[in-house]
Coordinates of N, CA, C and O in Angstrom, one line a residue:
P1 N 100.8 29.1 57.8 CA 100.3 29.8 59.0 C 99.7 28.9 60.0 O 99.2 27.9 59.6
D2 N 99.8 29.3 61.2 CA 99.2 28.5 62.3 C 97.8 28.8 62.7 O 97.3 28.4 63.7
T3 N 97.1 29.6 61.8 CA 95.7 29.9 62.1 C 94.8 28.7 61.7 O 95.1 28.0 60.8
E4 N 93.8 28.5 62.5 CA 92.8 27.5 62.3 C 91.9 27.9 61.2 O 91.5 29.1 61.0
P5 N 91.5 26.9 60.3 CA 90.5 27.3 59.3 C 89.2 27.7 60.0 O 88.9 27.2 61.1
P6 N 88.4 28.5 59.3 CA 87.1 28.9 59.9 C 86.2 27.6 60.2 O 86.3 26.7 59.4
S7 N 85.5 27.6 61.2 CA 84.5 26.5 61.5 C 83.3 26.7 60.7 O 82.4 27.5 61.1
Y8 N 83.1 26.0 59.6 CA 81.9 26.2 58.8 C 80.7 25.6 59.5 O 79.6 26.2 59.4
L9 N 80.9 24.5 60.2 CA 79.7 24.0 61.0 C 79.2 25.0 62.0 O 78.1 25.2 62.2
G10 N 80.2 25.6 62.7 CA 79.9 26.7 63.7 C 79.1 27.8 63.0 O 78.1 28.3 63.5
T11 N 79.6 28.3 61.9 CA 79.0 29.3 61.1 C 77.6 28.9 60.7 O 76.6 29.7 60.8
L12 N 77.4 27.7 60.2 CA 76.1 27.2 59.8 C 75.2 27.2 61.0 O 74.0 27.5 60.9
K13 N 75.6 26.7 62.2 CA 74.8 26.7 63.4 C 74.3 28.1 63.7 O 73.2 28.3 64.1
Q14 N 75.3 29.0 63.7 CA 74.9 30.4 64.0 C 73.9 31.0 63.0 O 72.9 31.6 63.5
E15 N 74.1 30.7 61.8 CA 73.2 31.3 60.8 C 71.9 30.6 60.8 O 70.8 31.2 60.6
A16 N 71.9 29.3 61.1 CA 70.6 28.5 61.2 C 69.8 29.1 62.4 O 68.6 29.3 62.3
A17 N 70.4 29.4 63.5 CA 69.7 30.1 64.6 C 69.2 31.4 64.2 O 68.1 31.8 64.6
R18 N 70.0 32.2 63.5 CA 69.5 33.4 63.0 C 68.3 33.3 62.1 O 67.4 34.1 62.2
L19 N 68.3 32.2 61.3 CA 67.2 32.0 60.4 C 65.9 31.7 61.2 O 64.9 32.3 60.9
G20 N 66.0 30.9 62.3 CA 64.9 30.7 63.1 C 64.3 31.9 63.7 O 63.1 32.1 63.8
H21 N 65.2 32.8 64.2 CA 64.8 34.1 64.8 C 64.1 34.9 63.7 O 63.1 35.6 64.0
L22 N 64.7 34.9 62.6 CA 64.1 35.7 61.4 C 62.7 35.3 61.1 O 61.8 36.1 61.0
V23 N 62.5 34.0 61.0 CA 61.1 33.5 60.7 C 60.2 33.9 61.9 O 59.1 34.3 61.6
D24 N 60.6 33.7 63.1 CA 59.8 34.0 64.2 C 59.4 35.5 64.2 O 58.3 35.9 64.6
N25 N 60.3 36.3 63.8 CA 60.1 37.8 63.8 C 59.5 38.4 62.6 O 59.1 39.6 62.6
V26 N 59.2 37.6 61.6 CA 58.5 38.0 60.4 C 57.2 38.6 60.8 O 56.7 39.6 60.1
L27 N 56.6 38.1 61.8 CA 55.2 38.5 62.1 C 55.2 39.5 63.3 O 54.2 39.7 63.9
S28 N 56.3 40.2 63.5 CA 56.4 41.1 64.6 C 55.6 42.4 64.5 O 55.4 43.1 65.4
F29 N 55.1 42.6 63.3 CA 54.2 43.8 63.1 C 52.9 43.6 63.8 O 52.5 42.5 64.0
S30 N 52.2 44.7 64.1 CA 50.9 44.6 64.7 C 49.9 43.9 63.7 O 50.1 43.9 62.5
R31 N 49.0 43.2 64.3 CA 48.0 42.6 63.5 C 47.2 43.6 62.6 O 46.6 43.2 61.6
L32 N 47.2 44.8 63.0 CA 46.6 45.8 62.2 C 47.3 46.1 60.9 O 46.8 46.6 59.9
E33 N 48.6 45.8 60.8 CA 49.4 46.0 59.7 C 49.6 44.6 58.9 O 50.6 44.2 58.6
R34 N 48.5 44.0 58.6 CA 48.5 42.7 58.0 C 49.3 42.6 56.7 O 49.9 41.6 56.4
R35 N 49.2 43.6 55.9 CA 49.8 43.5 54.5 C 51.3 43.4 54.7 O 51.9 42.7 54.0
A36 N 51.9 44.2 55.6 CA 53.4 44.2 55.7 C 53.9 42.8 56.1 O 54.9 42.4 55.4
P37 N 53.4 42.1 57.1 CA 53.9 40.8 57.4 C 53.7 39.8 56.2 O 54.6 39.0 55.9
Q38 N 52.6 39.9 55.5 CA 52.4 39.0 54.4 C 53.5 39.2 53.3 O 54.0 38.3 52.7
M39 N 53.7 40.5 53.0 CA 54.7 40.8 52.0 C 56.1 40.3 52.5 O 56.9 39.9 51.7
R40 N 56.4 40.5 53.8 CA 57.7 40.0 54.3 C 57.8 38.5 54.2 O 58.9 38.0 53.9
I41 N 56.8 37.8 54.5 CA 56.8 36.3 54.4 C 57.0 35.9 53.0 O 57.9 35.0 52.7
E42 N 56.3 36.5 52.0 CA 56.5 36.2 50.6 C 57.9 36.6 50.1 O 58.5 35.8 49.3
A43 N 58.4 37.7 50.6 CA 59.8 38.1 50.2 C 60.8 37.1 50.8 O 61.8 36.7 50.1
F44 N 60.5 36.6 52.0 CA 61.4 35.6 52.7 C 61.3 34.3 51.8 O 62.3 33.7 51.6
R45 N 60.2 34.0 51.4 CA 60.0 32.7 50.6 C 60.8 32.9 49.3 O 61.5 32.0 48.9
A46 N 60.7 34.0 48.6 CA 61.4 34.2 47.4 C 62.9 34.2 47.6 O 63.6 33.6 46.8
A47 N 63.4 34.8 48.7 CA 64.8 34.8 49.0 C 65.3 33.4 49.3 O 66.4 33.0 48.9
T48 N 64.5 32.7 50.0 CA 64.8 31.3 50.4 C 64.9 30.4 49.0 O 65.9 29.7 48.9
D49 N 63.9 30.5 48.2 CA 64.0 29.8 46.9 C 65.2 30.2 46.1 O 65.8 29.3 45.5
A50 N 65.5 31.5 46.0 CA 66.6 31.9 45.3 C 67.9 31.4 45.9 O 68.8 30.9 45.1
A51 N 68.1 31.4 47.1 CA 69.3 30.9 47.8 C 69.5 29.4 47.5 O 70.6 29.0 47.2
I52 N 68.4 28.7 47.6 CA 68.5 27.2 47.4 C 68.8 26.9 45.9 O 69.5 26.0 45.6
A53 N 68.3 27.8 45.0 CA 68.6 27.6 43.6 C 70.0 28.2 43.3 O 70.4 28.3 42.1
D54 N 70.8 28.5 44.3 CA 72.2 29.0 44.1 C 72.2 30.4 43.4 O 73.1 30.7 42.7
R55 N 71.1 31.2 43.7 CA 71.0 32.5 43.1 C 70.6 33.5 44.3 O 69.6 34.1 44.2
P56 N 71.4 33.6 45.4 CA 71.0 34.4 46.5 C 70.8 35.8 46.1 O 71.5 36.3 45.2
L57 N 69.8 36.4 46.7 CA 69.5 37.8 46.4 C 70.5 38.8 46.9 O 70.5 40.0 46.5
D58 N 71.3 38.4 47.9 CA 72.3 39.3 48.5 C 73.5 38.3 49.0 O 73.3 37.1 49.0
D59 N 74.5 38.9 49.6 CA 75.6 38.1 50.0 C 75.6 37.9 51.5 O 76.6 37.5 52.1
D60 N 74.4 38.0 52.2 CA 74.3 37.7 53.6 C 74.5 36.2 53.8 O 74.0 35.3 53.1
L61 N 75.4 35.9 54.8 CA 75.7 34.5 55.1 C 74.5 33.6 55.4 O 74.6 32.4 55.3
L62 N 73.5 34.2 55.9 CA 72.3 33.5 56.2 C 71.8 32.6 55.0 O 71.5 31.4 55.2
W63 N 71.8 33.2 53.8 CA 71.4 32.5 52.7 C 72.4 31.4 52.2 O 72.0 30.4 51.8
V64 N 73.6 31.7 52.4 CA 74.7 30.7 52.1 C 74.5 29.5 53.0 O 74.4 28.4 52.6
A65 N 74.4 29.8 54.3 CA 74.2 28.7 55.3 C 72.9 28.0 55.1 O 72.9 26.7 55.2
L66 N 71.8 28.6 54.7 CA 70.6 27.9 54.4 C 70.7 27.0 53.2 O 70.3 25.8 53.3
A67 N 71.3 27.5 52.2 CA 71.5 26.7 51.0 C 72.4 25.4 51.3 O 72.0 24.3 50.9
V68 N 73.5 25.6 52.0 CA 74.3 24.5 52.3 C 73.6 23.5 53.2 O 73.7 22.3 53.0
T69 N 72.9 24.0 54.2 CA 72.2 23.1 55.1 C 71.1 22.3 54.4 O 71.0 21.1 54.6
V70 N 70.3 23.0 53.5 CA 69.3 22.3 52.7 C 69.9 21.1 51.9 O 69.4 20.0 51.8
Q71 N 71.1 21.5 51.2 CA 71.7 20.5 50.3 C 72.4 19.4 51.1 O 72.2 18.2 50.8
Q72 N 73.1 19.8 52.1 CA 73.9 18.8 52.9 C 73.0 17.8 53.7 O 73.4 16.7 53.8
F73 N 71.9 18.3 54.2 CA 71.1 17.5 55.0 C 69.8 17.0 54.4 O 68.9 16.5 55.1
D74 N 69.6 17.3 53.1 CA 68.4 16.9 52.4 C 67.1 17.4 53.0 O 66.1 16.7 53.1
V75 N 67.2 18.7 53.5 CA 66.0 19.3 54.0 C 65.0 19.5 52.9 O 65.4 19.9 51.8
Q76 N 63.8 19.2 53.1 CA 62.8 19.2 52.1 C 62.2 20.6 51.9 O 61.8 21.2 52.9
M77 N 62.2 21.1 50.7 CA 61.7 22.4 50.4 C 60.2 22.5 50.8 O 59.7 23.5 51.2
A78 N 59.5 21.4 50.6 CA 58.1 21.4 50.9 C 57.9 21.7 52.4 O 56.9 22.4 52.8
D79 N 58.8 21.3 53.3 CA 58.7 21.5 54.7 C 58.9 23.0 55.0 O 58.2 23.6 55.8
L80 N 59.9 23.6 54.3 CA 60.2 25.0 54.5 C 59.0 25.9 54.0 O 58.6 26.8 54.7
H81 N 58.5 25.5 52.8 CA 57.3 26.2 52.3 C 56.1 26.1 53.2 O 55.3 27.0 53.5
A82 N 55.8 24.9 53.7 CA 54.7 24.7 54.6 C 54.9 25.5 55.9 O 53.9 26.0 56.4
M83 N 56.1 25.6 56.4 CA 56.4 26.4 57.6 C 55.9 27.9 57.3 O 55.3 28.5 58.1
L84 N 56.3 28.4 56.2 CA 55.9 29.8 55.8 C 54.4 29.9 55.6 O 53.8 30.9 55.9
D85 N 53.8 28.8 55.0 CA 52.3 28.8 54.8 C 51.7 28.9 56.2 O 50.6 29.6 56.3
G86 N 52.2 28.3 57.2 CA 51.6 28.4 58.5 C 51.7 29.8 59.1 O 50.8 30.3 59.7
Q87 N 52.8 30.5 58.8 CA 53.0 31.9 59.2 C 51.9 32.7 58.6 O 51.3 33.6 59.2
L88 N 51.6 32.4 57.3 CA 50.6 33.2 56.6 C 49.2 32.9 57.1 O 48.4 33.7 57.3
D89 N 49.0 31.6 57.5 CA 47.7 31.2 58.1 C 47.5 32.0 59.4 O 46.3 32.4 59.7
D90 N 48.5 32.2 60.1 CA 48.4 33.0 61.4 C 47.9 34.4 61.1 O 47.2 35.0 62.0
L91 N 48.2 34.9 59.9 CA 47.7 36.2 59.6 C 46.3 36.2 59.1 O 45.5 37.1 59.2
R92 N 45.9 35.2 58.4 CA 44.6 35.1 57.6 C 43.5 34.5 58.4 O 42.3 34.9 58.2
V93 N 43.7 33.5 59.2 CA 42.7 32.7 59.9 C 42.6 33.2 61.3 O 43.5 33.2 62.1
Q94 N 41.3 33.6 61.6 CA 41.1 34.0 63.0 C 40.4 32.9 63.9 O 40.4 33.0 65.1
R95 N 39.9 31.9 63.2 CA 39.2 30.8 63.9 C 39.1 29.6 63.0 O 38.9 29.7 61.8
Y96 N 39.3 28.5 63.7 CA 39.2 27.2 63.0 C 37.9 26.5 63.3 O 37.4 26.5 64.5
Q97 N 37.2 26.0 62.3 CA 35.9 25.3 62.5 C 36.1 23.9 62.9 O 35.3 23.4 63.7
T98 N 37.1 23.2 62.4 CA 37.2 21.7 62.7 C 38.6 21.5 63.2 O 39.6 22.2 63.0
F99 N 38.7 20.3 63.8 CA 40.1 19.9 64.3 C 41.0 19.6 63.1 O 42.2 19.9 63.2
E100 N 40.5 19.1 62.0 CA 41.3 18.9 60.8 C 42.0 20.2 60.3 O 43.1 20.2 59.9
Q101 N 41.2 21.3 60.4 CA 41.7 22.5 59.9 C 42.9 23.0 60.9 O 43.9 23.4 60.5
L102 N 42.6 22.8 62.2 CA 43.6 23.1 63.2 C 44.8 22.2 63.1 O 45.9 22.7 63.2
R103 N 44.6 21.0 62.8 CA 45.7 20.1 62.7 C 46.6 20.5 61.5 O 47.8 20.5 61.6
G104 N 46.0 20.9 60.4 CA 46.8 21.4 59.3 C 47.6 22.7 59.7 O 48.8 22.8 59.3
Y105 N 47.0 23.5 60.4 CA 47.8 24.7 60.9 C 49.0 24.2 61.8 O 50.1 24.7 61.6
C106 N 48.7 23.4 62.7 CA 49.7 22.9 63.7 C 50.9 22.2 62.9 O 52.0 22.3 63.2
Y107 N 50.5 21.4 61.9 CA 51.5 20.7 61.1 C 52.4 21.8 60.4 O 53.6 21.7 60.5
N108 N 51.8 22.8 59.9 CA 52.6 23.8 59.2 C 53.5 24.6 60.1 O 54.7 24.9 59.7
V109 N 53.0 25.0 61.3 CA 53.8 25.8 62.1 C 54.8 25.0 63.1 O 55.8 25.6 63.5
A110 N 54.5 23.8 63.3 CA 55.3 23.1 64.3 C 55.9 21.8 63.8 O 57.0 21.5 64.0
S111 N 55.1 20.9 63.2 CA 55.6 19.7 62.7 C 56.7 19.9 61.6 O 57.7 19.1 61.6
T112 N 56.6 20.9 60.8 CA 57.6 21.1 59.8 C 59.0 21.4 60.4 O 60.0 21.1 59.9
V113 N 58.9 22.1 61.6 CA 60.2 22.4 62.3 C 60.8 21.1 62.7 O 62.0 20.9 62.5
G114 N 60.0 20.2 63.3 CA 60.6 18.9 63.6 C 61.1 18.1 62.4 O 62.1 17.5 62.5
L115 N 60.4 18.2 61.3 CA 60.8 17.4 60.1 C 62.2 18.0 59.6 O 63.1 17.2 59.2
I116 N 62.3 19.3 59.6 CA 63.6 19.9 59.2 C 64.7 19.5 60.2 O 65.8 19.2 59.8
C117 N 64.4 19.5 61.5 CA 65.4 19.2 62.5 C 65.9 17.7 62.3 O 67.1 17.4 62.4
V118 N 64.9 16.8 62.1 CA 65.4 15.4 62.0 C 66.3 15.2 60.8 O 67.2 14.3 60.9
H119 N 66.1 15.9 59.7 CA 67.0 15.9 58.6 C 68.4 16.4 59.0 O 69.4 15.8 58.6
I120 N 68.4 17.4 59.7 CA 69.7 18.0 60.1 C 70.4 17.1 61.1 O 71.6 16.9 61.1
W121 N 69.7 16.6 62.1 CA 70.3 15.7 63.1 C 70.6 14.4 62.6 O 71.5 13.7 63.1
G122 N 69.9 13.9 61.6 CA 70.1 12.6 61.1 C 69.2 11.6 61.8 O 68.9 11.8 63.0
Y123 N 68.9 10.6 61.1 CA 68.1 9.5 61.7 C 68.2 8.2 60.9 O 68.5 8.3 59.7
E124 N 68.0 7.1 61.6 CA 68.0 5.8 60.9 C 66.6 5.1 61.0 O 66.2 4.4 60.1
D125 N 65.9 5.4 62.1 CA 64.6 4.8 62.2 C 63.6 5.4 61.2 O 63.4 6.6 61.2
P126 N 63.0 4.6 60.4 CA 62.0 5.2 59.4 C 60.8 5.9 60.0 O 60.2 6.7 59.4
R127 N 60.6 5.7 61.3 CA 59.5 6.3 62.0 C 59.8 7.7 62.4 O 59.0 8.5 63.0
A128 N 61.1 8.2 62.3 CA 61.5 9.4 62.8 C 60.7 10.6 62.2 O 60.3 11.5 63.0
R129 N 60.4 10.6 60.9 CA 59.6 11.7 60.4 C 58.1 11.7 61.0 O 57.6 12.7 61.3
E130 N 57.6 10.5 61.1 CA 56.2 10.4 61.7 C 56.2 10.9 63.1 O 55.3 11.6 63.5
L131 N 57.2 10.5 63.9 CA 57.4 11.0 65.3 C 57.6 12.5 65.3 O 57.0 13.2 66.2
A132 N 58.3 13.1 64.4 CA 58.6 14.5 64.4 C 57.2 15.2 64.1 O 56.9 16.3 64.7
V133 N 56.4 14.7 63.2 CA 55.1 15.3 63.0 C 54.2 15.2 64.2 O 53.6 16.2 64.6
D134 N 54.2 14.0 64.9 CA 53.3 13.9 66.1 C 53.8 14.8 67.2 O 53.0 15.4 67.9
R135 N 55.1 14.9 67.4 CA 55.7 15.8 68.5 C 55.3 17.3 68.2 O 54.9 18.0 69.1
G136 N 55.4 17.7 66.9 CA 55.1 19.0 66.5 C 53.6 19.3 66.9 O 53.3 20.4 67.4
L137 N 52.8 18.4 66.5 CA 51.3 18.6 66.8 C 51.1 18.7 68.3 O 50.4 19.6 68.7
A138 N 51.7 17.8 69.0 CA 51.5 17.9 70.5 C 52.1 19.2 71.1 O 51.3 19.8 72.0
F139 N 53.2 19.6 70.7 CA 53.8 20.9 71.2 C 52.9 22.1 70.9 O 52.6 22.9 71.7
Q140 N 52.4 22.1 69.6 CA 51.6 23.2 69.2 C 50.2 23.3 69.9 O 49.7 24.3 70.3
L141 N 49.6 22.1 70.0 CA 48.3 22.0 70.7 C 48.5 22.4 72.2 O 47.6 23.1 72.8
T142 N 49.6 22.0 72.8 CA 49.9 22.5 74.1 C 50.1 24.0 74.3 O 49.5 24.6 75.2
N143 N 50.8 24.6 73.3 CA 50.9 26.0 73.3 C 49.5 26.7 73.1 O 49.3 27.7 73.8
I144 N 48.7 26.1 72.3 CA 47.4 26.8 72.1 C 46.6 26.7 73.3 O 45.9 27.7 73.7
L145 N 46.6 25.6 74.0 CA 45.9 25.6 75.3 C 46.5 26.5 76.3 O 45.7 27.2 77.0
R146 N 47.8 26.5 76.4 CA 48.5 27.4 77.4 C 48.1 28.9 77.1 O 47.9 29.7 78.0
D147 N 48.1 29.3 75.8 CA 47.9 30.6 75.5 C 46.5 31.1 75.2 O 46.2 32.1 74.6
F148 N 45.5 30.2 75.5 CA 44.1 30.5 75.1 C 43.6 31.9 75.5 O 43.1 32.6 74.7
K149 N 43.9 32.3 76.8 CA 43.4 33.6 77.3 C 44.0 34.7 76.4 O 43.3 35.6 76.0
Q150 N 45.3 34.6 76.3 CA 46.0 35.7 75.5 C 45.5 35.8 74.1 O 45.3 36.8 73.6
D151 N 45.4 34.6 73.4 CA 44.9 34.6 72.1 C 43.5 35.1 71.9 O 43.2 35.8 71.1
Y152 N 42.6 34.6 72.9 CA 41.3 35.1 72.9 C 41.2 36.6 73.0 O 40.4 37.3 72.3
D153 N 42.0 37.1 73.9 CA 42.0 38.6 74.2 C 42.5 39.3 72.9 O 42.1 40.5 72.7
A154 N 43.3 38.7 72.1 CA 43.8 39.3 70.9 C 42.9 39.0 69.7 O 43.2 39.4 68.6
G155 N 41.7 38.4 69.9 CA 40.8 38.1 68.8 C 41.0 36.9 68.1 O 40.5 36.7 67.0
R156 N 41.8 35.9 68.6 CA 42.1 34.7 67.9 C 41.6 33.5 68.7 O 41.8 33.5 69.9
I157 N 41.0 32.6 68.1 CA 40.5 31.4 68.7 C 41.0 30.2 67.9 O 40.5 29.9 66.8
Y158 N 42.0 29.5 68.4 CA 42.6 28.4 67.6 C 41.8 27.1 67.9 O 41.7 26.3 66.9
L159 N 41.2 27.0 69.0 CA 40.5 25.8 69.3 C 39.2 25.7 68.4 O 38.6 26.7 68.2
P160 N 39.0 24.5 67.9 CA 37.9 24.4 66.9 C 36.5 24.7 67.4 O 36.1 24.3 68.5
Q161 N 35.7 25.4 66.5 CA 34.4 25.7 66.8 C 33.5 24.4 67.1 O 32.7 24.4 68.0
E162 N 33.8 23.3 66.3 CA 33.1 22.1 66.5 C 33.2 21.6 67.9 O 32.3 21.0 68.4
D163 N 34.3 21.8 68.5 CA 34.5 21.3 69.9 C 33.7 22.1 70.9 O 33.2 21.6 71.8
F164 N 33.7 23.5 70.7 CA 32.9 24.3 71.5 C 31.4 23.9 71.4 O 30.7 23.8 72.4
E165 N 30.9 23.7 70.2 CA 29.5 23.3 70.0 C 29.2 21.9 70.7 O 28.2 21.7 71.3
R166 N 30.2 21.0 70.5 CA 30.0 19.6 71.1 C 29.8 19.7 72.6 O 29.1 18.9 73.2
H167 N 30.5 20.6 73.2 CA 30.5 20.7 74.7 C 29.5 21.8 75.2 O 29.4 22.1 76.4
G168 N 28.7 22.4 74.3 CA 27.8 23.4 74.7 C 28.4 24.6 75.4 O 27.9 25.1 76.4
L169 N 29.6 25.1 74.8 CA 30.4 26.0 75.5 C 30.7 27.2 74.5 O 30.9 26.9 73.3
E170 N 30.8 28.4 75.0 CA 31.2 29.5 74.2 C 32.7 29.8 74.5 O 33.1 29.6 75.7
P171 N 33.4 30.3 73.6 CA 34.9 30.6 73.9 C 35.0 31.6 75.1 O 35.9 31.4 75.9
G172 N 34.1 32.5 75.2 CA 34.2 33.4 76.3 C 34.0 32.7 77.7 O 34.7 33.1 78.7
Q173 N 33.2 31.7 77.7 CA 33.1 30.9 78.9 C 34.4 30.2 79.3 O 34.7 30.1 80.5
L174 N 35.0 29.6 78.3 CA 36.3 29.0 78.5 C 37.3 30.0 79.0 O 38.1 29.8 79.9
R175 N 37.3 31.2 78.4 CA 38.2 32.3 78.7 C 38.1 32.7 80.2 O 39.0 32.9 80.9
R176 N 36.8 32.7 80.6 CA 36.6 33.1 82.0 C 36.5 31.9 83.0 O 36.4 32.1 84.2
W177 N 36.5 30.7 82.4 CA 36.4 29.5 83.2 C 35.1 29.5 84.0 O 35.1 29.2 85.1
S178 N 34.0 30.0 83.3 CA 32.8 30.3 84.0 C 31.8 29.1 84.2 O 30.9 29.2 85.0
D179 N 32.0 28.1 83.4 CA 31.2 26.9 83.6 C 32.1 25.7 83.9 O 32.6 25.1 82.9
L180 N 32.5 25.5 85.1 CA 33.6 24.6 85.5 C 33.4 23.2 84.9 O 34.4 22.7 84.3
G181 N 32.2 22.6 84.9 CA 32.1 21.3 84.4 C 32.3 21.2 82.9 O 33.0 20.3 82.4
R182 N 31.7 22.1 82.2 CA 31.9 22.1 80.7 C 33.4 22.5 80.3 O 33.9 21.9 79.4
C183 N 33.9 23.4 81.0 CA 35.3 23.7 80.8 C 36.2 22.5 81.0 O 37.1 22.3 80.2
L184 N 36.1 21.9 82.1 CA 36.9 20.7 82.3 C 36.7 19.6 81.3 O 37.6 19.0 80.8
A185 N 35.4 19.4 80.9 CA 35.1 18.4 79.9 C 35.8 18.8 78.6 O 36.3 18.0 77.8
F186 N 35.8 20.1 78.3 CA 36.4 20.6 77.0 C 37.9 20.3 77.0 O 38.4 19.8 76.0
V187 N 38.6 20.7 78.0 CA 40.1 20.5 78.0 C 40.5 19.0 78.2 O 41.7 18.8 78.0
N188 N 39.6 18.2 78.7 CA 40.0 16.9 78.9 C 39.6 16.1 77.7 O 40.0 15.1 77.4

């Protein structure tokens, strides 16, 4: 027959994109329904582990694509699990006391994505993983600064308490930008 064989790479790319959207949407429930997203994340983790162990829980191509991608590109399970841990942190932690705590959160939700990507894209420079971690941290910290008002209004303060104390500033003052000198010192 003159038909072309299916494009497995194309299917993998489509399913990988679907996976990304699925992970992003796991937390789509209201913050008032905290139990449901936690259960969805843990179910997603169990389904991921089963698919990677070649025991998918259903015949959805998403799990086949994930298993093939992890095996073919040596994606680290620790990175996938840390990414899901970050999603759980988003449900459990309303405020970070120290920058180290915030850094751990940023690593889980953003640096892990970079680490997974460099495995899929391929790399030769041994610094690639380190750079992926740094870029993830920079992107997530940028998002946190950009979204401060929205997060504050939703009852979440990602910026560390120790930084507010060091600058003699309350989060509400930063939200309102009510003490210009201290606010500028804080964000610089």
